[in-house]
């Protein structure tokens, strides 16, 4: 999984929740293509997120996904898409957790 899994798709739903079985927060991001094909991704052990977005344009044209041994960072509206740095101050729609999976 990389940034292309999210890019050029439309955002259809964001869910922030709590899993009582694992006692952890999560974020689920649901996307749809222009062809109507849906996909869904879940970020486990959500530690931080920012939803500072008016959602007037739900089409994801830029995306940043950083995954390493200890965390995952997904920004659906990055200030600098090519940077491998996490930019919590300038990105407007991001999630940070321990791992991500396609669901």
PDB file of N, CA and C in Angstrom:
ATOM      1  N   UNK A   1       0.836  -1.168   0.000  1.00  0.00           N
ATOM      2  CA  UNK A   1       0.000   0.000   0.000  1.00  0.00           C
ATOM      3  C   UNK A   1       0.892   1.247   0.000  1.00  0.00           C
ATOM      4  N   UNK A   2       0.529   2.224  -0.836  1.00  0.00           N
ATOM      5  CA  UNK A   2       1.260   3.487  -0.881  1.00  0.00           C
ATOM      6  C   UNK A   2       0.268   4.611  -1.178  1.00  0.00           C
ATOM      7  N   UNK A   3       0.782   5.797  -1.432  1.00  0.00           N
ATOM      8  CA  UNK A   3      -0.079   6.969  -1.656  1.00  0.00           C
ATOM      9  C   UNK A   3      -1.052   6.784  -2.804  1.00  0.00           C
ATOM     10  N   UNK A   4      -0.665   6.004  -3.791  1.00  0.00           N
ATOM     11  CA  UNK A   4      -1.547   5.808  -4.944  1.00  0.00           C
ATOM     12  C   UNK A   4      -2.836   5.074  -4.573  1.00  0.00           C
ATOM     13  N   UNK A   5      -2.860   4.407  -3.441  1.00  0.00           N
ATOM     14  CA  UNK A   5      -4.089   3.746  -2.972  1.00  0.00           C
ATOM     15  C   UNK A   5      -5.176   4.764  -2.645  1.00  0.00           C
ATOM     16  N   UNK A   6      -4.789   6.014  -2.384  1.00  0.00           N
ATOM     17  CA  UNK A   6      -5.727   7.057  -1.979  1.00  0.00           C
ATOM     18  C   UNK A   6      -5.916   8.141  -3.030  1.00  0.00           C
ATOM     19  N   UNK A   7      -4.900   8.383  -3.815  1.00  0.00           N
ATOM     20  CA  UNK A   7      -4.901   9.479  -4.779  1.00  0.00           C
ATOM     21  C   UNK A   7      -5.896   9.232  -5.910  1.00  0.00           C
ATOM     22  N   UNK A   8      -6.463  10.315  -6.409  1.00  0.00           N
ATOM     23  CA  UNK A   8      -7.402  10.296  -7.532  1.00  0.00           C
ATOM     24  C   UNK A   8      -8.673   9.510  -7.230  1.00  0.00           C
ATOM     25  N   UNK A   9      -9.085   9.572  -5.979  1.00  0.00           N
ATOM     26  CA  UNK A   9     -10.346   8.965  -5.548  1.00  0.00           C
ATOM     27  C   UNK A   9     -11.142  10.016  -4.790  1.00  0.00           C
ATOM     28  N   UNK A  10     -12.402   9.727  -4.557  1.00  0.00           N
ATOM     29  CA  UNK A  10     -13.252  10.646  -3.810  1.00  0.00           C
ATOM     30  C   UNK A  10     -13.459  10.115  -2.399  1.00  0.00           C
ATOM     31  N   UNK A  11     -13.404  11.006  -1.457  1.00  0.00           N
ATOM     32  CA  UNK A  11     -13.631  10.671  -0.063  1.00  0.00           C
ATOM     33  C   UNK A  11     -15.125  10.499   0.160  1.00  0.00           C
ATOM     34  N   UNK A  12     -15.543   9.329   0.641  1.00  0.00           N
ATOM     35  CA  UNK A  12     -16.972   9.113   0.854  1.00  0.00           C
ATOM     36  C   UNK A  12     -17.342   9.077   2.330  1.00  0.00           C
ATOM     37  N   UNK A  13     -16.382   8.685   3.209  1.00  0.00           N
ATOM     38  CA  UNK A  13     -16.708   8.634   4.633  1.00  0.00           C
ATOM     39  C   UNK A  13     -15.439   8.578   5.464  1.00  0.00           C
ATOM     40  N   UNK A  14     -15.472   9.257   6.609  1.00  0.00           N
ATOM     41  CA  UNK A  14     -14.424   9.147   7.621  1.00  0.00           C
ATOM     42  C   UNK A  14     -15.116   8.793   8.923  1.00  0.00           C
ATOM     43  N   UNK A  15     -14.637   7.746   9.578  1.00  0.00           N
ATOM     44  CA  UNK A  15     -15.185   7.340  10.864  1.00  0.00           C
ATOM     45  C   UNK A  15     -14.060   7.308  11.880  1.00  0.00           C
ATOM     46  N   UNK A  16     -14.264   7.989  12.993  1.00  0.00           N
ATOM     47  CA  UNK A  16     -13.347   7.913  14.126  1.00  0.00           C
ATOM     48  C   UNK A  16     -14.084   7.101  15.185  1.00  0.00           C
ATOM     49  N   UNK A  17     -13.431   6.055  15.683  1.00  0.00           N
ATOM     50  CA  UNK A  17     -14.125   5.191  16.629  1.00  0.00           C
ATOM     51  C   UNK A  17     -13.210   4.595  17.678  1.00  0.00           C
ATOM     52  N   UNK A  18     -13.832   3.798  18.517  1.00  0.00           N
ATOM     53  CA  UNK A  18     -13.123   3.106  19.589  1.00  0.00           C
ATOM     54  C   UNK A  18     -13.496   1.639  19.524  1.00  0.00           C
ATOM     55  N   UNK A  19     -12.486   0.780  19.481  1.00  0.00           N
ATOM     56  CA  UNK A  19     -12.689  -0.667  19.431  1.00  0.00           C
ATOM     57  C   UNK A  19     -12.638  -1.197  20.865  1.00  0.00           C
ATOM     58  N   UNK A  20     -13.793  -1.612  21.390  1.00  0.00           N
ATOM     59  CA  UNK A  20     -13.867  -2.073  22.775  1.00  0.00           C
ATOM     60  C   UNK A  20     -13.097  -3.372  23.001  1.00  0.00           C
ATOM     61  N   UNK A  21     -12.990  -4.207  21.992  1.00  0.00           N
ATOM     62  CA  UNK A  21     -12.270  -5.485  22.131  1.00  0.00           C
ATOM     63  C   UNK A  21     -10.774  -5.280  22.302  1.00  0.00           C
ATOM     64  N   UNK A  22     -10.201  -4.305  21.597  1.00  0.00           N
ATOM     65  CA  UNK A  22      -8.752  -4.071  21.679  1.00  0.00           C
ATOM     66  C   UNK A  22      -8.404  -2.848  22.520  1.00  0.00           C
ATOM     67  N   UNK A  23      -9.419  -2.106  22.957  1.00  0.00           N
ATOM     68  CA  UNK A  23      -9.231  -0.881  23.756  1.00  0.00           C
ATOM     69  C   UNK A  23      -8.354   0.141  23.031  1.00  0.00           C
ATOM     70  N   UNK A  24      -8.623   0.328  21.741  1.00  0.00           N
ATOM     71  CA  UNK A  24      -7.846   1.273  20.944  1.00  0.00           C
ATOM     72  C   UNK A  24      -8.750   2.109  20.056  1.00  0.00           C
ATOM     73  N   UNK A  25      -8.313   3.334  19.796  1.00  0.00           N
ATOM     74  CA  UNK A  25      -8.998   4.221  18.857  1.00  0.00           C
ATOM     75  C   UNK A  25      -8.612   3.844  17.432  1.00  0.00           C
ATOM     76  N   UNK A  26      -9.473   4.187  16.491  1.00  0.00           N
ATOM     77  CA  UNK A  26      -9.164   3.921  15.087  1.00  0.00           C
ATOM     78  C   UNK A  26      -9.801   4.993  14.210  1.00  0.00           C
ATOM     79  N   UNK A  27      -9.326   5.075  12.982  1.00  0.00           N
ATOM     80  CA  UNK A  27      -9.952   5.895  11.950  1.00  0.00           C
ATOM     81  C   UNK A  27     -10.169   5.000  10.737  1.00  0.00           C
ATOM     82  N   UNK A  28     -11.339   5.082  10.158  1.00  0.00           N
ATOM     83  CA  UNK A  28     -11.619   4.347   8.928  1.00  0.00           C
ATOM     84  C   UNK A  28     -11.930   5.359   7.834  1.00  0.00           C
ATOM     85  N   UNK A  29     -11.235   5.222   6.714  1.00  0.00           N
ATOM     86  CA  UNK A  29     -11.389   6.128   5.579  1.00  0.00           C
ATOM     87  C   UNK A  29     -11.951   5.328   4.419  1.00  0.00           C
ATOM     88  N   UNK A  30     -13.106   5.763   3.919  1.00  0.00           N
ATOM     89  CA  UNK A  30     -13.737   5.088   2.789  1.00  0.00           C
ATOM     90  C   UNK A  30     -13.639   5.988   1.564  1.00  0.00           C
ATOM     91  N   UNK A  31     -13.264   5.369   0.455  1.00  0.00           N
ATOM     92  CA  UNK A  31     -13.052   6.079  -0.810  1.00  0.00           C
ATOM     93  C   UNK A  31     -13.862   5.426  -1.911  1.00  0.00           C
ATOM     94  N   UNK A  32     -14.080   6.181  -2.977  1.00  0.00           N
ATOM     95  CA  UNK A  32     -14.747   5.635  -4.156  1.00  0.00           C
ATOM     96  C   UNK A  32     -14.098   6.247  -5.391  1.00  0.00           C
ATOM     97  N   UNK A  33     -13.934   5.420  -6.431  1.00  0.00           N
ATOM     98  CA  UNK A  33     -13.370   5.896  -7.691  1.00  0.00           C
ATOM     99  C   UNK A  33     -14.473   6.485  -8.557  1.00  0.00           C
ATOM    100  N   UNK A  34     -14.086   7.107  -9.659  1.00  0.00           N
ATOM    101  CA  UNK A  34     -15.070   7.631 -10.611  1.00  0.00           C
ATOM    102  C   UNK A  34     -15.921   6.524 -11.206  1.00  0.00           C
ATOM    103  N   UNK A  35     -15.394   5.293 -11.192  1.00  0.00           N
ATOM    104  CA  UNK A  35     -16.125   4.133 -11.717  1.00  0.00           C
ATOM    105  C   UNK A  35     -17.037   3.502 -10.680  1.00  0.00           C
ATOM    106  N   UNK A  36     -17.062   4.053  -9.452  1.00  0.00           N
ATOM    107  CA  UNK A  36     -17.930   3.522  -8.402  1.00  0.00           C
ATOM    108  C   UNK A  36     -17.327   2.404  -7.585  1.00  0.00           C
ATOM    109  N   UNK A  37     -16.038   2.141  -7.754  1.00  0.00           N
ATOM    110  CA  UNK A  37     -15.376   1.083  -6.987  1.00  0.00           C
ATOM    111  C   UNK A  37     -14.976   1.630  -5.624  1.00  0.00           C
ATOM    112  N   UNK A  38     -15.429   0.973  -4.569  1.00  0.00           N
ATOM    113  CA  UNK A  38     -15.172   1.420  -3.199  1.00  0.00           C
ATOM    114  C   UNK A  38     -13.961   0.732  -2.606  1.00  0.00           C
ATOM    115  N   UNK A  39     -13.286   1.442  -1.722  1.00  0.00           N
ATOM    116  CA  UNK A  39     -12.196   0.865  -0.936  1.00  0.00           C
ATOM    117  C   UNK A  39     -12.241   1.494   0.442  1.00  0.00           C
ATOM    118  N   UNK A  40     -11.705   0.773   1.416  1.00  0.00           N
ATOM    119  CA  UNK A  40     -11.751   1.235   2.793  1.00  0.00           C
ATOM    120  C   UNK A  40     -10.446   0.887   3.484  1.00  0.00           C
ATOM    121  N   UNK A  41      -9.952   1.819   4.309  1.00  0.00           N
ATOM    122  CA  UNK A  41      -8.686   1.645   5.020  1.00  0.00           C
ATOM    123  C   UNK A  41      -8.892   1.999   6.481  1.00  0.00           C
ATOM    124  N   UNK A  42      -8.288   1.203   7.346  1.00  0.00           N
ATOM    125  CA  UNK A  42      -8.431   1.411   8.785  1.00  0.00           C
ATOM    126  C   UNK A  42      -7.059   1.667   9.393  1.00  0.00           C
ATOM    127  N   UNK A  43      -6.953   2.771  10.125  1.00  0.00           N
ATOM    128  CA  UNK A  43      -5.731   3.111  10.854  1.00  0.00           C
ATOM    129  C   UNK A  43      -5.958   2.718  12.299  1.00  0.00           C
ATOM    130  N   UNK A  44      -5.156   1.784  12.789  1.00  0.00           N
ATOM    131  CA  UNK A  44      -5.301   1.253  14.142  1.00  0.00           C
ATOM    132  C   UNK A  44      -4.485   2.067  15.145  1.00  0.00           C
ATOM    133  N   UNK A  45      -4.894   1.994  16.390  1.00  0.00           N
ATOM    134  CA  UNK A  45      -4.215   2.694  17.490  1.00  0.00           C
ATOM    135  C   UNK A  45      -4.028   4.170  17.150  1.00  0.00           C
ATOM    136  N   UNK A  46      -5.096   4.804  16.721  1.00  0.00           N
ATOM    137  CA  UNK A  46      -5.071   6.217  16.349  1.00  0.00           C
ATOM    138  C   UNK A  46      -4.623   7.049  17.546  1.00  0.00           C
ATOM    139  N   UNK A  47      -3.550   7.803  17.357  1.00  0.00           N
ATOM    140  CA  UNK A  47      -3.021   8.629  18.442  1.00  0.00           C
ATOM    141  C   UNK A  47      -3.316  10.105  18.242  1.00  0.00           C
ATOM    142  N   UNK A  48      -3.380  10.545  16.979  1.00  0.00           N
ATOM    143  CA  UNK A  48      -3.658  11.946  16.673  1.00  0.00           C
ATOM    144  C   UNK A  48      -4.367  12.013  15.327  1.00  0.00           C
ATOM    145  N   UNK A  49      -5.165  13.054  15.152  1.00  0.00           N
ATOM    146  CA  UNK A  49      -5.754  13.327  13.843  1.00  0.00           C
ATOM    147  C   UNK A  49      -6.169  14.788  13.777  1.00  0.00           C
ATOM    148  N   UNK A  50      -6.302  15.289  12.563  1.00  0.00           N
ATOM    149  CA  UNK A  50      -6.766  16.656  12.347  1.00  0.00           C
ATOM    150  C   UNK A  50      -7.704  16.650  11.153  1.00  0.00           C
ATOM    151  N   UNK A  51      -8.896  17.159  11.354  1.00  0.00           N
ATOM    152  CA  UNK A  51      -9.879  17.286  10.287  1.00  0.00           C
ATOM    153  C   UNK A  51     -10.225  18.766  10.155  1.00  0.00           C
ATOM    154  N   UNK A  52      -9.330  19.519   9.581  1.00  0.00           N
ATOM    155  CA  UNK A  52      -9.549  20.939   9.357  1.00  0.00           C
ATOM    156  C   UNK A  52      -9.795  21.121   7.863  1.00  0.00           C
ATOM    157  N   UNK A  53     -11.000  20.839   7.473  1.00  0.00           N
ATOM    158  CA  UNK A  53     -11.329  20.772   6.048  1.00  0.00           C
ATOM    159  C   UNK A  53     -12.792  21.143   5.884  1.00  0.00           C
ATOM    160  N   UNK A  54     -13.126  21.884   4.850  1.00  0.00           N
ATOM    161  CA  UNK A  54     -14.525  22.225   4.619  1.00  0.00           C
ATOM    162  C   UNK A  54     -15.239  21.188   3.744  1.00  0.00           C
ATOM    163  N   UNK A  55     -14.501  20.223   3.199  1.00  0.00           N
ATOM    164  CA  UNK A  55     -15.040  19.122   2.395  1.00  0.00           C
ATOM    165  C   UNK A  55     -15.804  19.602   1.165  1.00  0.00           C
ATOM    166  N   UNK A  56     -15.487  20.804   0.695  1.00  0.00           N
ATOM    167  CA  UNK A  56     -16.126  21.292  -0.523  1.00  0.00           C
ATOM    168  C   UNK A  56     -15.607  20.549  -1.754  1.00  0.00           C
ATOM    169  N   UNK A  57     -14.408  20.029  -1.657  1.00  0.00           N
ATOM    170  CA  UNK A  57     -13.833  19.230  -2.739  1.00  0.00           C
ATOM    171  C   UNK A  57     -13.404  17.893  -2.141  1.00  0.00           C
ATOM    172  N   UNK A  58     -14.206  16.864  -2.335  1.00  0.00           N
ATOM    173  CA  UNK A  58     -13.904  15.571  -1.722  1.00  0.00           C
ATOM    174  C   UNK A  58     -12.979  14.707  -2.580  1.00  0.00           C
ATOM    175  N   UNK A  59     -12.474  15.244  -3.683  1.00  0.00           N
ATOM    176  CA  UNK A  59     -11.571  14.524  -4.571  1.00  0.00           C
ATOM    177  C   UNK A  59     -10.139  14.645  -4.046  1.00  0.00           C
ATOM    178  N   UNK A  60      -9.458  13.532  -3.869  1.00  0.00           N
ATOM    179  CA  UNK A  60      -8.102  13.518  -3.320  1.00  0.00           C
ATOM    180  C   UNK A  60      -7.107  13.575  -4.471  1.00  0.00           C
ATOM    181  N   UNK A  61      -6.492  14.742  -4.639  1.00  0.00           N
ATOM    182  CA  UNK A  61      -5.518  14.898  -5.718  1.00  0.00           C
ATOM    183  C   UNK A  61      -4.088  14.786  -5.197  1.00  0.00           C
ATOM    184  N   UNK A  62      -3.885  15.013  -3.905  1.00  0.00           N
ATOM    185  CA  UNK A  62      -2.565  14.904  -3.283  1.00  0.00           C
ATOM    186  C   UNK A  62      -2.695  14.041  -2.032  1.00  0.00           C
ATOM    187  N   UNK A  63      -1.682  13.261  -1.771  1.00  0.00           N
ATOM    188  CA  UNK A  63      -1.726  12.364  -0.633  1.00  0.00           C
ATOM    189  C   UNK A  63      -0.313  12.065  -0.171  1.00  0.00           C
ATOM    190  N   UNK A  64      -0.164  11.856   1.123  1.00  0.00           N
ATOM    191  CA  UNK A  64       1.129  11.448   1.675  1.00  0.00           C
ATOM    192  C   UNK A  64       0.871  10.303   2.650  1.00  0.00           C
ATOM    193  N   UNK A  65       1.553   9.183   2.444  1.00  0.00           N
ATOM    194  CA  UNK A  65       1.474   8.040   3.345  1.00  0.00           C
ATOM    195  C   UNK A  65       2.887   7.679   3.758  1.00  0.00           C
ATOM    196  N   UNK A  66       3.149   7.788   5.052  1.00  0.00           N
ATOM    197  CA  UNK A  66       4.450   7.423   5.615  1.00  0.00           C
ATOM    198  C   UNK A  66       4.226   6.257   6.568  1.00  0.00           C
ATOM    199  N   UNK A  67       4.895   5.151   6.317  1.00  0.00           N
ATOM    200  CA  UNK A  67       4.778   3.977   7.175  1.00  0.00           C
ATOM    201  C   UNK A  67       6.177   3.562   7.596  1.00  0.00           C
ATOM    202  N   UNK A  68       6.376   3.406   8.901  1.00  0.00           N
ATOM    203  CA  UNK A  68       7.635   2.849   9.397  1.00  0.00           C
ATOM    204  C   UNK A  68       7.327   1.835  10.497  1.00  0.00           C
ATOM    205  N   UNK A  69       8.330   1.364  11.194  1.00  0.00           N
ATOM    206  CA  UNK A  69       8.147   0.302  12.188  1.00  0.00           C
ATOM    207  C   UNK A  69       7.205   0.686  13.328  1.00  0.00           C
ATOM    208  N   UNK A  70       7.180   1.957  13.689  1.00  0.00           N
ATOM    209  CA  UNK A  70       6.440   2.342  14.894  1.00  0.00           C
ATOM    210  C   UNK A  70       5.160   3.135  14.635  1.00  0.00           C
ATOM    211  N   UNK A  71       4.947   3.606  13.397  1.00  0.00           N
ATOM    212  CA  UNK A  71       3.756   4.415  13.166  1.00  0.00           C
ATOM    213  C   UNK A  71       3.410   4.532  11.693  1.00  0.00           C
ATOM    214  N   UNK A  72       2.195   5.044  11.470  1.00  0.00           N
ATOM    215  CA  UNK A  72       1.721   5.360  10.130  1.00  0.00           C
ATOM    216  C   UNK A  72       1.173   6.790  10.161  1.00  0.00           C
ATOM    217  N   UNK A  73       1.445   7.526   9.092  1.00  0.00           N
ATOM    218  CA  UNK A  73       0.945   8.893   8.949  1.00  0.00           C
ATOM    219  C   UNK A  73       0.296   8.992   7.575  1.00  0.00           C
ATOM    220  N   UNK A  74      -0.972   9.356   7.558  1.00  0.00           N
ATOM    221  CA  UNK A  74      -1.706   9.523   6.306  1.00  0.00           C
ATOM    222  C   UNK A  74      -2.245  10.941   6.249  1.00  0.00           C
ATOM    223  N   UNK A  75      -1.848  11.690   5.232  1.00  0.00           N
ATOM    224  CA  UNK A  75      -2.386  13.034   4.998  1.00  0.00           C
ATOM    225  C   UNK A  75      -3.089  13.026   3.646  1.00  0.00           C
ATOM    226  N   UNK A  76      -4.357  13.418   3.651  1.00  0.00           N
ATOM    227  CA  UNK A  76      -5.135  13.459   2.418  1.00  0.00           C
ATOM    228  C   UNK A  76      -5.163  14.845   1.799  1.00  0.00           C
ATOM    229  N   UNK A  77      -4.457  15.783   2.409  1.00  0.00           N
ATOM    230  CA  UNK A  77      -4.336  17.132   1.864  1.00  0.00           C
ATOM    231  C   UNK A  77      -2.994  17.721   2.302  1.00  0.00           C
ATOM    232  N   UNK A  78      -1.884  17.104   1.872  1.00  0.00           N
ATOM    233  CA  UNK A  78      -0.575  17.555   2.363  1.00  0.00           C
ATOM    234  C   UNK A  78      -0.132  18.873   1.735  1.00  0.00           C
ATOM    235  N   UNK A  79       0.579  19.632   2.525  1.00  0.00           N
ATOM    236  CA  UNK A  79       1.189  20.872   2.034  1.00  0.00           C
ATOM    237  C   UNK A  79       2.294  20.538   1.031  1.00  0.00           C
ATOM    238  N   UNK A  80       3.075  19.509   1.340  1.00  0.00           N
ATOM    239  CA  UNK A  80       4.177  19.072   0.481  1.00  0.00           C
ATOM    240  C   UNK A  80       4.084  17.560   0.310  1.00  0.00           C
ATOM    241  N   UNK A  81       3.516  17.139  -0.799  1.00  0.00           N
ATOM    242  CA  UNK A  81       3.274  15.718  -1.037  1.00  0.00           C
ATOM    243  C   UNK A  81       4.556  14.900  -1.178  1.00  0.00           C
ATOM    244  N   UNK A  82       5.614  15.495  -1.682  1.00  0.00           N
ATOM    245  CA  UNK A  82       6.829  14.738  -1.970  1.00  0.00           C
ATOM    246  C   UNK A  82       7.749  14.577  -0.770  1.00  0.00           C
ATOM    247  N   UNK A  83       7.590  15.402   0.237  1.00  0.00           N
ATOM    248  CA  UNK A  83       8.441  15.317   1.419  1.00  0.00           C
ATOM    249  C   UNK A  83       8.124  14.050   2.221  1.00  0.00           C
ATOM    250  N   UNK A  84       9.138  13.470   2.796  1.00  0.00           N
ATOM    251  CA  UNK A  84       8.956  12.306   3.673  1.00  0.00           C
ATOM    252  C   UNK A  84       8.848  12.724   5.136  1.00  0.00           C
ATOM    253  N   UNK A  85       8.755  14.038   5.358  1.00  0.00           N
ATOM    254  CA  UNK A  85       8.620  14.573   6.709  1.00  0.00           C
ATOM    255  C   UNK A  85       7.137  14.714   7.074  1.00  0.00           C
ATOM    256  N   UNK A  86       6.836  14.515   8.330  1.00  0.00           N
ATOM    257  CA  UNK A  86       5.492  14.737   8.834  1.00  0.00           C
ATOM    258  C   UNK A  86       5.353  16.225   9.147  1.00  0.00           C
ATOM    259  N   UNK A  87       4.303  16.833   8.597  1.00  0.00           N
ATOM    260  CA  UNK A  87       4.101  18.274   8.751  1.00  0.00           C
ATOM    261  C   UNK A  87       2.743  18.524   9.398  1.00  0.00           C
ATOM    262  N   UNK A  88       2.679  18.388  10.711  1.00  0.00           N
ATOM    263  CA  UNK A  88       1.409  18.528  11.420  1.00  0.00           C
ATOM    264  C   UNK A  88       0.879  19.954  11.390  1.00  0.00           C
ATOM    265  N   UNK A  89       1.746  20.927  11.176  1.00  0.00           N
ATOM    266  CA  UNK A  89       1.320  22.323  11.196  1.00  0.00           C
ATOM    267  C   UNK A  89       0.664  22.774   9.898  1.00  0.00           C
ATOM    268  N   UNK A  90       1.023  22.192   8.776  1.00  0.00           N
ATOM    269  CA  UNK A  90       0.530  22.678   7.490  1.00  0.00           C
ATOM    270  C   UNK A  90      -0.453  21.738   6.802  1.00  0.00           C
ATOM    271  N   UNK A  91      -0.465  20.476   7.139  1.00  0.00           N
ATOM    272  CA  UNK A  91      -1.412  19.541   6.535  1.00  0.00           C
ATOM    273  C   UNK A  91      -2.774  19.716   7.212  1.00  0.00           C
ATOM    274  N   UNK A  92      -3.854  19.623   6.439  1.00  0.00           N
ATOM    275  CA  UNK A  92      -5.190  19.950   6.953  1.00  0.00           C
ATOM    276  C   UNK A  92      -6.065  18.739   7.264  1.00  0.00           C
ATOM    277  N   UNK A  93      -5.719  17.588   6.749  1.00  0.00           N
ATOM    278  CA  UNK A  93      -6.551  16.400   6.928  1.00  0.00           C
ATOM    279  C   UNK A  93      -5.624  15.207   7.066  1.00  0.00           C
ATOM    280  N   UNK A  94      -5.303  14.841   8.328  1.00  0.00           N
ATOM    281  CA  UNK A  94      -4.316  13.782   8.531  1.00  0.00           C
ATOM    282  C   UNK A  94      -4.668  12.896   9.717  1.00  0.00           C
ATOM    283  N   UNK A  95      -4.050  11.702   9.708  1.00  0.00           N
ATOM    284  CA  UNK A  95      -4.250  10.699  10.752  1.00  0.00           C
ATOM    285  C   UNK A  95      -2.893  10.103  11.099  1.00  0.00           C
ATOM    286  N   UNK A  96      -2.704   9.811  12.375  1.00  0.00           N
ATOM    287  CA  UNK A  96      -1.463   9.195  12.838  1.00  0.00           C
ATOM    288  C   UNK A  96      -1.832   8.042  13.769  1.00  0.00           C
ATOM    289  N   UNK A  97      -1.281   6.864  13.491  1.00  0.00           N
ATOM    290  CA  UNK A  97      -1.575   5.683  14.292  1.00  0.00           C
ATOM    291  C   UNK A  97      -0.427   4.706  14.220  1.00  0.00           C
ATOM    292  N   UNK A  98      -0.708   3.450  14.610  1.00  0.00           N
ATOM    293  CA  UNK A  98       0.370   2.454  14.646  1.00  0.00           C
ATOM    294  C   UNK A  98       0.501   1.671  13.352  1.00  0.00           C
ATOM    295  N   UNK A  99      -0.612   1.404  12.667  1.00  0.00           N
ATOM    296  CA  UNK A  99      -0.560   0.673  11.400  1.00  0.00           C
ATOM    297  C   UNK A  99      -1.837   0.925  10.601  1.00  0.00           C
ATOM    298  N   UNK A 100      -1.799   0.523   9.348  1.00  0.00           N
ATOM    299  CA  UNK A 100      -2.947   0.722   8.457  1.00  0.00           C
ATOM    300  C   UNK A 100      -3.199  -0.561   7.685  1.00  0.00           C
ATOM    301  N   UNK A 101      -4.460  -0.821   7.440  1.00  0.00           N
ATOM    302  CA  UNK A 101      -4.822  -2.008   6.656  1.00  0.00           C
ATOM    303  C   UNK A 101      -5.995  -1.708   5.754  1.00  0.00           C
ATOM    304  N   UNK A 102      -6.085  -2.433   4.671  1.00  0.00           N
ATOM    305  CA  UNK A 102      -7.220  -2.364   3.788  1.00  0.00           C
ATOM    306  C   UNK A 102      -8.298  -3.272   4.369  1.00  0.00           C
ATOM    307  N   UNK A 103      -9.528  -2.746   4.463  1.00  0.00           N
ATOM    308  CA  UNK A 103     -10.627  -3.554   5.055  1.00  0.00           C
ATOM    309  C   UNK A 103     -11.778  -3.684   4.078  1.00  0.00           C
TER     310      UNK A 103
END
